[in-house]
CSV table of C-alpha atoms in Angstrom, one decimal:
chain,number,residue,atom,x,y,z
O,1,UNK,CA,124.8,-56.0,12.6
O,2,UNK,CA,128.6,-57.4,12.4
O,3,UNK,CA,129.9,-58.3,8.6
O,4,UNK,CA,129.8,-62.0,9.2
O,5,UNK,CA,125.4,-61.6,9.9
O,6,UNK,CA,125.1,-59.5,7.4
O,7,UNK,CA,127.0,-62.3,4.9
O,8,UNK,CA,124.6,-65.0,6.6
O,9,UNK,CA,121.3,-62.9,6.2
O,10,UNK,CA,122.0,-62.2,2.8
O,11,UNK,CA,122.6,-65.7,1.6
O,12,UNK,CA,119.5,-67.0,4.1
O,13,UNK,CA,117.0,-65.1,2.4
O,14,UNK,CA,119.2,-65.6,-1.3
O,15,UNK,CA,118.4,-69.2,-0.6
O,16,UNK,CA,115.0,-68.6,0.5
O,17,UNK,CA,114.3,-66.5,-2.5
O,18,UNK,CA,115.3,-69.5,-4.4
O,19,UNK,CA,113.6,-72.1,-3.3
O,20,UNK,CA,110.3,-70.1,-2.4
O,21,UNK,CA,108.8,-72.1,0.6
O,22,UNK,CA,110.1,-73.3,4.1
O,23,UNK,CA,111.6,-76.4,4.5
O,24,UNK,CA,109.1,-79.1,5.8
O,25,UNK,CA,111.7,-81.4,7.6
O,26,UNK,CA,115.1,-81.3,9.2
O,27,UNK,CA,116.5,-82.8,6.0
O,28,UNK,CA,115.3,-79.8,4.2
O,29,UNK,CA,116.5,-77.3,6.7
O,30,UNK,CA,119.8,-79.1,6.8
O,31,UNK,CA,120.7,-79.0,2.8
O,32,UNK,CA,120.0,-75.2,3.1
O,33,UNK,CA,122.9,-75.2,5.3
O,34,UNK,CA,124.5,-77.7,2.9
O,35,UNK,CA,123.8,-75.5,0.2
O,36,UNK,CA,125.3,-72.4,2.0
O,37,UNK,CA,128.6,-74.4,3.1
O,38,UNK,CA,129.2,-75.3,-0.1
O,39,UNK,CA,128.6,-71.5,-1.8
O,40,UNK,CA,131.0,-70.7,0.9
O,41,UNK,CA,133.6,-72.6,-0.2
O,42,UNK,CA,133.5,-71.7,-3.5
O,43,UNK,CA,134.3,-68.2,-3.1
O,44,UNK,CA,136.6,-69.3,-0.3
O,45,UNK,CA,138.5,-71.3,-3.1
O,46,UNK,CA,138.7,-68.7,-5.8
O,47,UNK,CA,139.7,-65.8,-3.4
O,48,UNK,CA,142.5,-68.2,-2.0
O,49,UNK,CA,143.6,-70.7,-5.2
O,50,UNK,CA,142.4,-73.4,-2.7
O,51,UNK,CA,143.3,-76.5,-4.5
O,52,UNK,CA,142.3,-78.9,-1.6
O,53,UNK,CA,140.1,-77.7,0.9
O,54,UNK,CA,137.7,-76.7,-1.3
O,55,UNK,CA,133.9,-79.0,-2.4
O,56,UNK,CA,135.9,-81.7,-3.8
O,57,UNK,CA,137.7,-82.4,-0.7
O,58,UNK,CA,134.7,-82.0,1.3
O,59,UNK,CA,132.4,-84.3,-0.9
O,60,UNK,CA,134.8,-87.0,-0.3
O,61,UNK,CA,134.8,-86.4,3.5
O,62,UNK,CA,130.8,-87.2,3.2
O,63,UNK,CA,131.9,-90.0,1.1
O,64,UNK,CA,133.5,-91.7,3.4
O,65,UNK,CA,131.7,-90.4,6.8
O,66,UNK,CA,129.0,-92.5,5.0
O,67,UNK,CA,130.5,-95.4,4.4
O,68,UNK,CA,131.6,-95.6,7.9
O,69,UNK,CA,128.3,-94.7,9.2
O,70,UNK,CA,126.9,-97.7,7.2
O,71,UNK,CA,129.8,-100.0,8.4
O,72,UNK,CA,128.8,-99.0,12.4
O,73,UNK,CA,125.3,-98.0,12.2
O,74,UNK,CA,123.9,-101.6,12.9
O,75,UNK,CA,126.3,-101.5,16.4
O,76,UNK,CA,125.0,-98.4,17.0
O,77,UNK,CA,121.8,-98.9,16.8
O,78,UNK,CA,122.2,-101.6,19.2
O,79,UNK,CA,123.0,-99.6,21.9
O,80,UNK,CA,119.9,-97.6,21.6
O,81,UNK,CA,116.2,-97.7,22.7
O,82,UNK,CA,114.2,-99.4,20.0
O,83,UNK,CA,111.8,-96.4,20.5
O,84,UNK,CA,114.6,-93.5,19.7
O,85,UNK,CA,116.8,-95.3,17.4
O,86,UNK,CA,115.6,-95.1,13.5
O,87,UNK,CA,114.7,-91.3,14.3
O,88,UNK,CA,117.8,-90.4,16.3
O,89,UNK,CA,120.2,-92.0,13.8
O,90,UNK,CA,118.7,-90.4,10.7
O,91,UNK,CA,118.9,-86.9,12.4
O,92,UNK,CA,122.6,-87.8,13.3
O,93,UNK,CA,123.2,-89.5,9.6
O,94,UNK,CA,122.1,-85.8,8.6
O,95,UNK,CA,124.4,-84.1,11.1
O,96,UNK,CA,127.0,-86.1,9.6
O,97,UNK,CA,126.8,-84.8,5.8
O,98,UNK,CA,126.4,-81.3,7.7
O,99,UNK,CA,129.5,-81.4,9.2
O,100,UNK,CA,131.4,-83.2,6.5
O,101,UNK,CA,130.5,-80.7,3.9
O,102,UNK,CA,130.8,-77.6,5.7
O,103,UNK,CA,134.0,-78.6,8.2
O,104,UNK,CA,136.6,-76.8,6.1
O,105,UNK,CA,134.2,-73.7,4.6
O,106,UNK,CA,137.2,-71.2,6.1
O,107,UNK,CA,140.7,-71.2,5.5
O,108,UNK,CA,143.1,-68.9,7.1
O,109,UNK,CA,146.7,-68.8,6.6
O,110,UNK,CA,149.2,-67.4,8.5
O,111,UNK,CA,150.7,-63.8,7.5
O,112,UNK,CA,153.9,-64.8,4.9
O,113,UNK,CA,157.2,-62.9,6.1
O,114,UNK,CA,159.5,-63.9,3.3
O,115,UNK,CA,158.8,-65.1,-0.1
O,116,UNK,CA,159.0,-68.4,-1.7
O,117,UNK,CA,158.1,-70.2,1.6
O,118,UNK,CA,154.8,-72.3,1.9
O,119,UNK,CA,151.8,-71.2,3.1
O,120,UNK,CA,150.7,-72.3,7.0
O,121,UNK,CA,147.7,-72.1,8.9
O,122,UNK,CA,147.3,-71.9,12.6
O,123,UNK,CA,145.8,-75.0,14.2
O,124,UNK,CA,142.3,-74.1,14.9
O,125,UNK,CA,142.0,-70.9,13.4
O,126,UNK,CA,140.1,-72.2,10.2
O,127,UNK,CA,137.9,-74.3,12.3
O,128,UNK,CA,136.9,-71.5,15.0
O,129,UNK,CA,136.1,-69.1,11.9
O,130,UNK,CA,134.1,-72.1,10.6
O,131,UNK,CA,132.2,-72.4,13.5
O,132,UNK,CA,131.4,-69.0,14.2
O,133,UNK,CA,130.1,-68.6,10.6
O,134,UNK,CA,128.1,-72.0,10.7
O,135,UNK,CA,126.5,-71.2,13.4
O,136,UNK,CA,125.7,-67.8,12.4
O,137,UNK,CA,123.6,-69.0,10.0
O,138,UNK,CA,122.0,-71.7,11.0
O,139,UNK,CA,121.1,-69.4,14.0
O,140,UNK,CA,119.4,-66.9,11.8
O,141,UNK,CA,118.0,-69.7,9.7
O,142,UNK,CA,116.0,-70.7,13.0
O,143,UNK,CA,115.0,-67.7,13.9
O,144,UNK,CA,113.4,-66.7,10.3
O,145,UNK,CA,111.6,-70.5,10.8
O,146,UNK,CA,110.4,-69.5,14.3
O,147,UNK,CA,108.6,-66.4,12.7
O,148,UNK,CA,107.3,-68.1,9.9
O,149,UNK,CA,106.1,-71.5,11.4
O,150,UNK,CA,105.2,-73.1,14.5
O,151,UNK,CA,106.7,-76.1,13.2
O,152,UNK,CA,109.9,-76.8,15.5
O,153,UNK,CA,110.8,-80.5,13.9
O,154,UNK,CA,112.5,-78.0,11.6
O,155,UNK,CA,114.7,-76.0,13.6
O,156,UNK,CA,118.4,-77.0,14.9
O,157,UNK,CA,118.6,-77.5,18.5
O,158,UNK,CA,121.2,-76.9,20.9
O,159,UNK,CA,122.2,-80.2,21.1
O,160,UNK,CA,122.3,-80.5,17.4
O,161,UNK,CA,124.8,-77.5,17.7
O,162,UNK,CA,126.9,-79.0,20.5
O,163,UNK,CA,127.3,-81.4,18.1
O,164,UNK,CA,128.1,-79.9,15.4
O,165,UNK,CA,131.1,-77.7,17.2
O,166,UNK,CA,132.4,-80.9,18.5
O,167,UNK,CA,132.7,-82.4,15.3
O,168,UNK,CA,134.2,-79.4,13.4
O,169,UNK,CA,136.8,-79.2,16.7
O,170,UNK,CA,137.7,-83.0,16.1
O,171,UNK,CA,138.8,-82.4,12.6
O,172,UNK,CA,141.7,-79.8,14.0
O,173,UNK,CA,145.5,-81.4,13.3
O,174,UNK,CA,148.4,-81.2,15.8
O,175,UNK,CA,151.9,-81.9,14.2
O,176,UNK,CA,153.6,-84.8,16.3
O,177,UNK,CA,157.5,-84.4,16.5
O,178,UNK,CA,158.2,-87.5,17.2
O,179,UNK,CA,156.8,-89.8,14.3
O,180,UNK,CA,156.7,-86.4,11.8
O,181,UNK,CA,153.1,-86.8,10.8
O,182,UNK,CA,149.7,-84.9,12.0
O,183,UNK,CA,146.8,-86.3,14.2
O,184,UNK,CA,143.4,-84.9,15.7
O,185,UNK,CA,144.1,-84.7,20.0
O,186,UNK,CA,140.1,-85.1,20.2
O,187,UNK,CA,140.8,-88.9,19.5
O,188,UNK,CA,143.4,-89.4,21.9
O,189,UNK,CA,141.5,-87.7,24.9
O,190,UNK,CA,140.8,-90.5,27.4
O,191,UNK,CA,138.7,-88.0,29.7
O,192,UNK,CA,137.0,-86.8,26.2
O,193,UNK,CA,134.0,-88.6,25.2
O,194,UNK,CA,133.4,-87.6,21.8
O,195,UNK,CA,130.2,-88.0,20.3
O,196,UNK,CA,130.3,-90.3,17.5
O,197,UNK,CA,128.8,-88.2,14.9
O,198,UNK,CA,132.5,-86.2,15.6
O,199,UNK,CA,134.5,-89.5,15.8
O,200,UNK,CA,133.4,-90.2,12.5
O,201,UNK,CA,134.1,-86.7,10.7
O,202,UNK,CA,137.3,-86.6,12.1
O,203,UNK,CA,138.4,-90.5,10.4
O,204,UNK,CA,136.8,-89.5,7.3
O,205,UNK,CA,138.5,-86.4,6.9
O,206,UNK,CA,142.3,-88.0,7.5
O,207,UNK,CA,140.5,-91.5,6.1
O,208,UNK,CA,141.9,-91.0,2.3
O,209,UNK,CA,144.4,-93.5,2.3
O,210,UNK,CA,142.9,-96.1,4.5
O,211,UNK,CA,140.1,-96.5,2.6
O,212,UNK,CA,140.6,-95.1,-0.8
O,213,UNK,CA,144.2,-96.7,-1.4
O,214,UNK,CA,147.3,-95.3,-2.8
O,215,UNK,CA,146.4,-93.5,-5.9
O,216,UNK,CA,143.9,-90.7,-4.0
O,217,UNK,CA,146.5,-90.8,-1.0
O,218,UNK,CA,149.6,-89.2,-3.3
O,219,UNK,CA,146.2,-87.2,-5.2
O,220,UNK,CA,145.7,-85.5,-2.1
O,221,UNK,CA,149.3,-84.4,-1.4
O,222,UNK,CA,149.6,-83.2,-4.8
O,223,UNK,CA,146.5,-80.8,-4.1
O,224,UNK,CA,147.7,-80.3,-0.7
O,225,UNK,CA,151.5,-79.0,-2.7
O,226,UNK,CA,149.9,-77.0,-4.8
O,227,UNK,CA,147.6,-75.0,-2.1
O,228,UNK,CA,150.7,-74.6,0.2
O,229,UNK,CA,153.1,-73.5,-2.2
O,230,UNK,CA,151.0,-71.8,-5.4
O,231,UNK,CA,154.5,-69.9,-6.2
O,232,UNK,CA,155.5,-73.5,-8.5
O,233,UNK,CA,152.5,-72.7,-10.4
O,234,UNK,CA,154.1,-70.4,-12.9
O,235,UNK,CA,157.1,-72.7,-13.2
O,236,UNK,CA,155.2,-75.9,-13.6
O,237,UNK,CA,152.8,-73.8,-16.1
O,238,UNK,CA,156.3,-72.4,-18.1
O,239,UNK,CA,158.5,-74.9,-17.9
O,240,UNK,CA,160.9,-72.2,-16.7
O,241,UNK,CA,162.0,-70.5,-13.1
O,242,UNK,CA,162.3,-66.7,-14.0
O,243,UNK,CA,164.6,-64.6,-12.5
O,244,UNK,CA,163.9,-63.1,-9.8
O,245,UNK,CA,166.5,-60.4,-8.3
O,246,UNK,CA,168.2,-60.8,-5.5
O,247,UNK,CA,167.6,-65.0,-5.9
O,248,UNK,CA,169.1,-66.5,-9.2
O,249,UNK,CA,167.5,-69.6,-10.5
O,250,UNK,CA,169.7,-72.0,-9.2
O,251,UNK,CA,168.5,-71.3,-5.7
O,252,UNK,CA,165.0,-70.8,-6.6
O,253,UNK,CA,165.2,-74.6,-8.3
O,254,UNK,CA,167.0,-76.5,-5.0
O,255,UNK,CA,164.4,-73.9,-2.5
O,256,UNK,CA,161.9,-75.8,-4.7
O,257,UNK,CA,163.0,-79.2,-4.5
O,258,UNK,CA,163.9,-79.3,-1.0
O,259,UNK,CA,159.5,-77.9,-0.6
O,260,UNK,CA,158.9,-80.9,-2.8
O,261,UNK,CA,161.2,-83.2,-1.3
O,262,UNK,CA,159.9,-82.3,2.0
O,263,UNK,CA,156.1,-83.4,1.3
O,264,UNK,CA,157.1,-87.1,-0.6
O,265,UNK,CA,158.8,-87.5,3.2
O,266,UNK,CA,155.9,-86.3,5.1
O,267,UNK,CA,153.8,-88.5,2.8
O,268,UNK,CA,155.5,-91.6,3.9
O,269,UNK,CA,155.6,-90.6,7.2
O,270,UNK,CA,152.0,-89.6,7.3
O,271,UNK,CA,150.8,-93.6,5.8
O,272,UNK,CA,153.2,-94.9,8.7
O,273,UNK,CA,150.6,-92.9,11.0
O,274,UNK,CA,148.2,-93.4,9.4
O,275,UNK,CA,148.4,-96.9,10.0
O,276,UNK,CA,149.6,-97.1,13.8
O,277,UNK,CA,147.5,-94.8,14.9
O,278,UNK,CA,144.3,-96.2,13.8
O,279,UNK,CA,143.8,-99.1,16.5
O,280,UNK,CA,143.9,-95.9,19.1
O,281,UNK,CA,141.7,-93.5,17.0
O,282,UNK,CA,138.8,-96.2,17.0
O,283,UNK,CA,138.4,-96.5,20.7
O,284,UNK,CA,135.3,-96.2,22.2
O,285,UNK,CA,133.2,-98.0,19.2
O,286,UNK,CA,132.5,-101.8,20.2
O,287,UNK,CA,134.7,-104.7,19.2
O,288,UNK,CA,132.4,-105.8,16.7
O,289,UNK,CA,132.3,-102.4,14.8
O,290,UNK,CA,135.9,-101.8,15.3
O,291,UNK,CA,136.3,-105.4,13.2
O,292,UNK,CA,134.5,-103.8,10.6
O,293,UNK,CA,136.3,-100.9,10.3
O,294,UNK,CA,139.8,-102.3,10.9
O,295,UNK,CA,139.3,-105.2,8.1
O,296,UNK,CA,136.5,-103.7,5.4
O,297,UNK,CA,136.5,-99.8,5.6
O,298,UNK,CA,139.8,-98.9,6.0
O,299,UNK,CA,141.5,-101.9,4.7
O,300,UNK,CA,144.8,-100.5,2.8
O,301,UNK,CA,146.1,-99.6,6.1
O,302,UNK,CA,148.4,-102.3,6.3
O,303,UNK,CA,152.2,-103.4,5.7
O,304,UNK,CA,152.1,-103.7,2.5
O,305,UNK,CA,150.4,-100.7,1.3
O,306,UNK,CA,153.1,-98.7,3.4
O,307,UNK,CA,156.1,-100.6,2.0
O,308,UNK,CA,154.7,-100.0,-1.6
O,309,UNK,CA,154.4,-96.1,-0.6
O,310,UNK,CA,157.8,-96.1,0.5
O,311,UNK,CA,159.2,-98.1,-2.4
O,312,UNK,CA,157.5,-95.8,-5.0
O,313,UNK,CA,157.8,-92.1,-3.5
O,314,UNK,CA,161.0,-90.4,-3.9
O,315,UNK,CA,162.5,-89.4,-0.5
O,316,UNK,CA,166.1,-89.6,-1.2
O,317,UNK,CA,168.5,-86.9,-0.8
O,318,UNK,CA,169.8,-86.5,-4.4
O,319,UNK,CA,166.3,-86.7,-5.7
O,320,UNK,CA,166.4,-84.0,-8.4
O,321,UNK,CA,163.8,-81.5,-9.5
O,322,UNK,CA,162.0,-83.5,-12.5
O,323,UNK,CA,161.8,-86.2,-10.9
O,324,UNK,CA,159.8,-84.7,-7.7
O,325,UNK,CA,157.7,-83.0,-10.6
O,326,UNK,CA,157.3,-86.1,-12.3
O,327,UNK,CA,155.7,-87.9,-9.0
O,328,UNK,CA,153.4,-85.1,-8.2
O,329,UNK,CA,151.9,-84.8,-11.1
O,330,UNK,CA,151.3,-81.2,-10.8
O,331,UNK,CA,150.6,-80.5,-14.2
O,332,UNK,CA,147.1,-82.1,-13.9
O,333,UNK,CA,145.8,-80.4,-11.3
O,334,UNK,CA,147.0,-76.8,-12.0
O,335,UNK,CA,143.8,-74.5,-13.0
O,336,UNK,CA,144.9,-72.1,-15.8
């Protein structure tokens, strides 16, 4: 048995242990998983200093996969048989706060060659390892059910798992050259039909500004500072660079603020997207949900939320070192 069952096994019956009986629905089996995912990540977070992919980014990903689910749901249901559809949309409703919580349980970062550069991932790497342990476990989760129990309203089907690959996959960001910001290709595929359980995930995950405003927007790219660069964290923490041979403080401080001054123009850049990409990222839903979701779910994507980010982040060259400090807010987010 590879590392990666052993892992799964281990925490399967840890949780099994725990809770002493098997669960008696499909909601039960799926907050196992839930509860797994979220284990996951905290290790994941303390063996990496994970300051946003971690359970608080991942809660708010369920958060707001909700809230779009409730905004669609009554279009959705629409479209389905009256027989199938309050059955197959709570099973998907559950898929969704699977997928949400456990999207981001792995992170892996590239191999750093020289120091004092920011972290980097791979696109896709961190999903595929998601995946593969995801399904690793709710594989041997079915199979102990099986043994146990004839009872197969319990067990995760392959079209459940379809799904829940598909949704993961949608959540993976390309870097777009041309208008500097990030996007998921799984919502731009006109020959793709993505499930809508996946659609969802994937606006929820880059849905932080659009429907949480301003305040959790520049939150977020604090966190996401922080993760990618954790080498400020003894400066911010001492007030002071230290020395560091051959680099004298001087060029440590402007290699600094040119890192910071790099993310408030990615932020800006990113709203922009943000923005002009939604209209695109919503195709496929009907015109009635996509009213909803354009004017009551994510409704700070507009003009004048992106002139006030663009008016209140600092982006210009002489920007100095306190005052990127100052914007980021560091300070309150740093764990001792």
């Amino acid at each position: 048995m590879n590392k990666i069952n052993q892992d799964n096994q281990y925490l399967l019956h840890q949780s099994i242990d725990d809770l002493a009986q098997l669960p008696s629905s499909f909601v039960e089996a799926v907050t196992r998983v839930k509860t797994f995912a979220l284990l996951e990540m905290e290790k994941e977070t303390e063996r990496k200093q994970l300051y946003y992919h971690n359970c608080d980014h991942v809660k708010g990903v369920q958060r707001r996969a909700d809230r779009i689910f409730q905004a669609i749901r009554p279009y959705w249901e629409a479209c389905l048989d009256n027989d199938i559809a309050p059955d197959y949309l709570s099973r998907m409703k559950q898929l969704i706060d699977l997928c949400a919580i456990a999207h981001d349980m792995v992170q892996e970062f590239l191999p750093q060659i020289q120091p004092h550069t920011s972290r980097r991932r791979e696109s896709g790497v961190s999903e595929a390892a998601t995946i593969t342990k995801l399904l690793n476990y709710i594989k041997n989760q079915n199979e102990w059910i099986s043994k146990q129990t004839s009872n197969h309203l319990t067990l995760f089907t392959d079209s459940d798992l379809q799904i829940i690959i598909e949704a993961i996959n949608a959540t993976i960001c390309w870097y777009d050259s041309l208008d500097n910001t990030i996007y998921q290709p799984d919502l731009y595929y006109s020959d793709k039909k993505l499930s809508l359980v996946a659609q969802i995930i994937a606006l929820a995950d880059l849905g932080t500004l659009g429907m949480e405003g301003i305040e959790a927007f520049n939150q977020e790219g604090s966190l996401l500072f922080l993760e990618e660069n954790p080498d400020i964290i003894p400066i911010i923490l001492n007030q002071d660079i230290p020395s560091y041979k051959p680099i004298d403080k001087q060029t440590l401080y402007e290699n600094f603020r040119q890192r910071l001054l790099k993310r408030t123009r990615f932020q800006v850049n990113f709203a922009k997207g943000r923005m002009a990409r939604l209209a695109r990222e919503l195709k496929g839903l009907t015109a009635e949900a996509i009213s909803v979701l354009i004017h009551d779910v994510f409704k700070y994507l507009n003009p004048t939320i992106i002139q006030a980010i663009e008016l209140s982040t600092p982006t210009a060259n002489d920007t100095n070192f306190e005052e990127l400090i100052e914007f980021f807010e560091l300070d309150k987010y740093i764990k001792n």
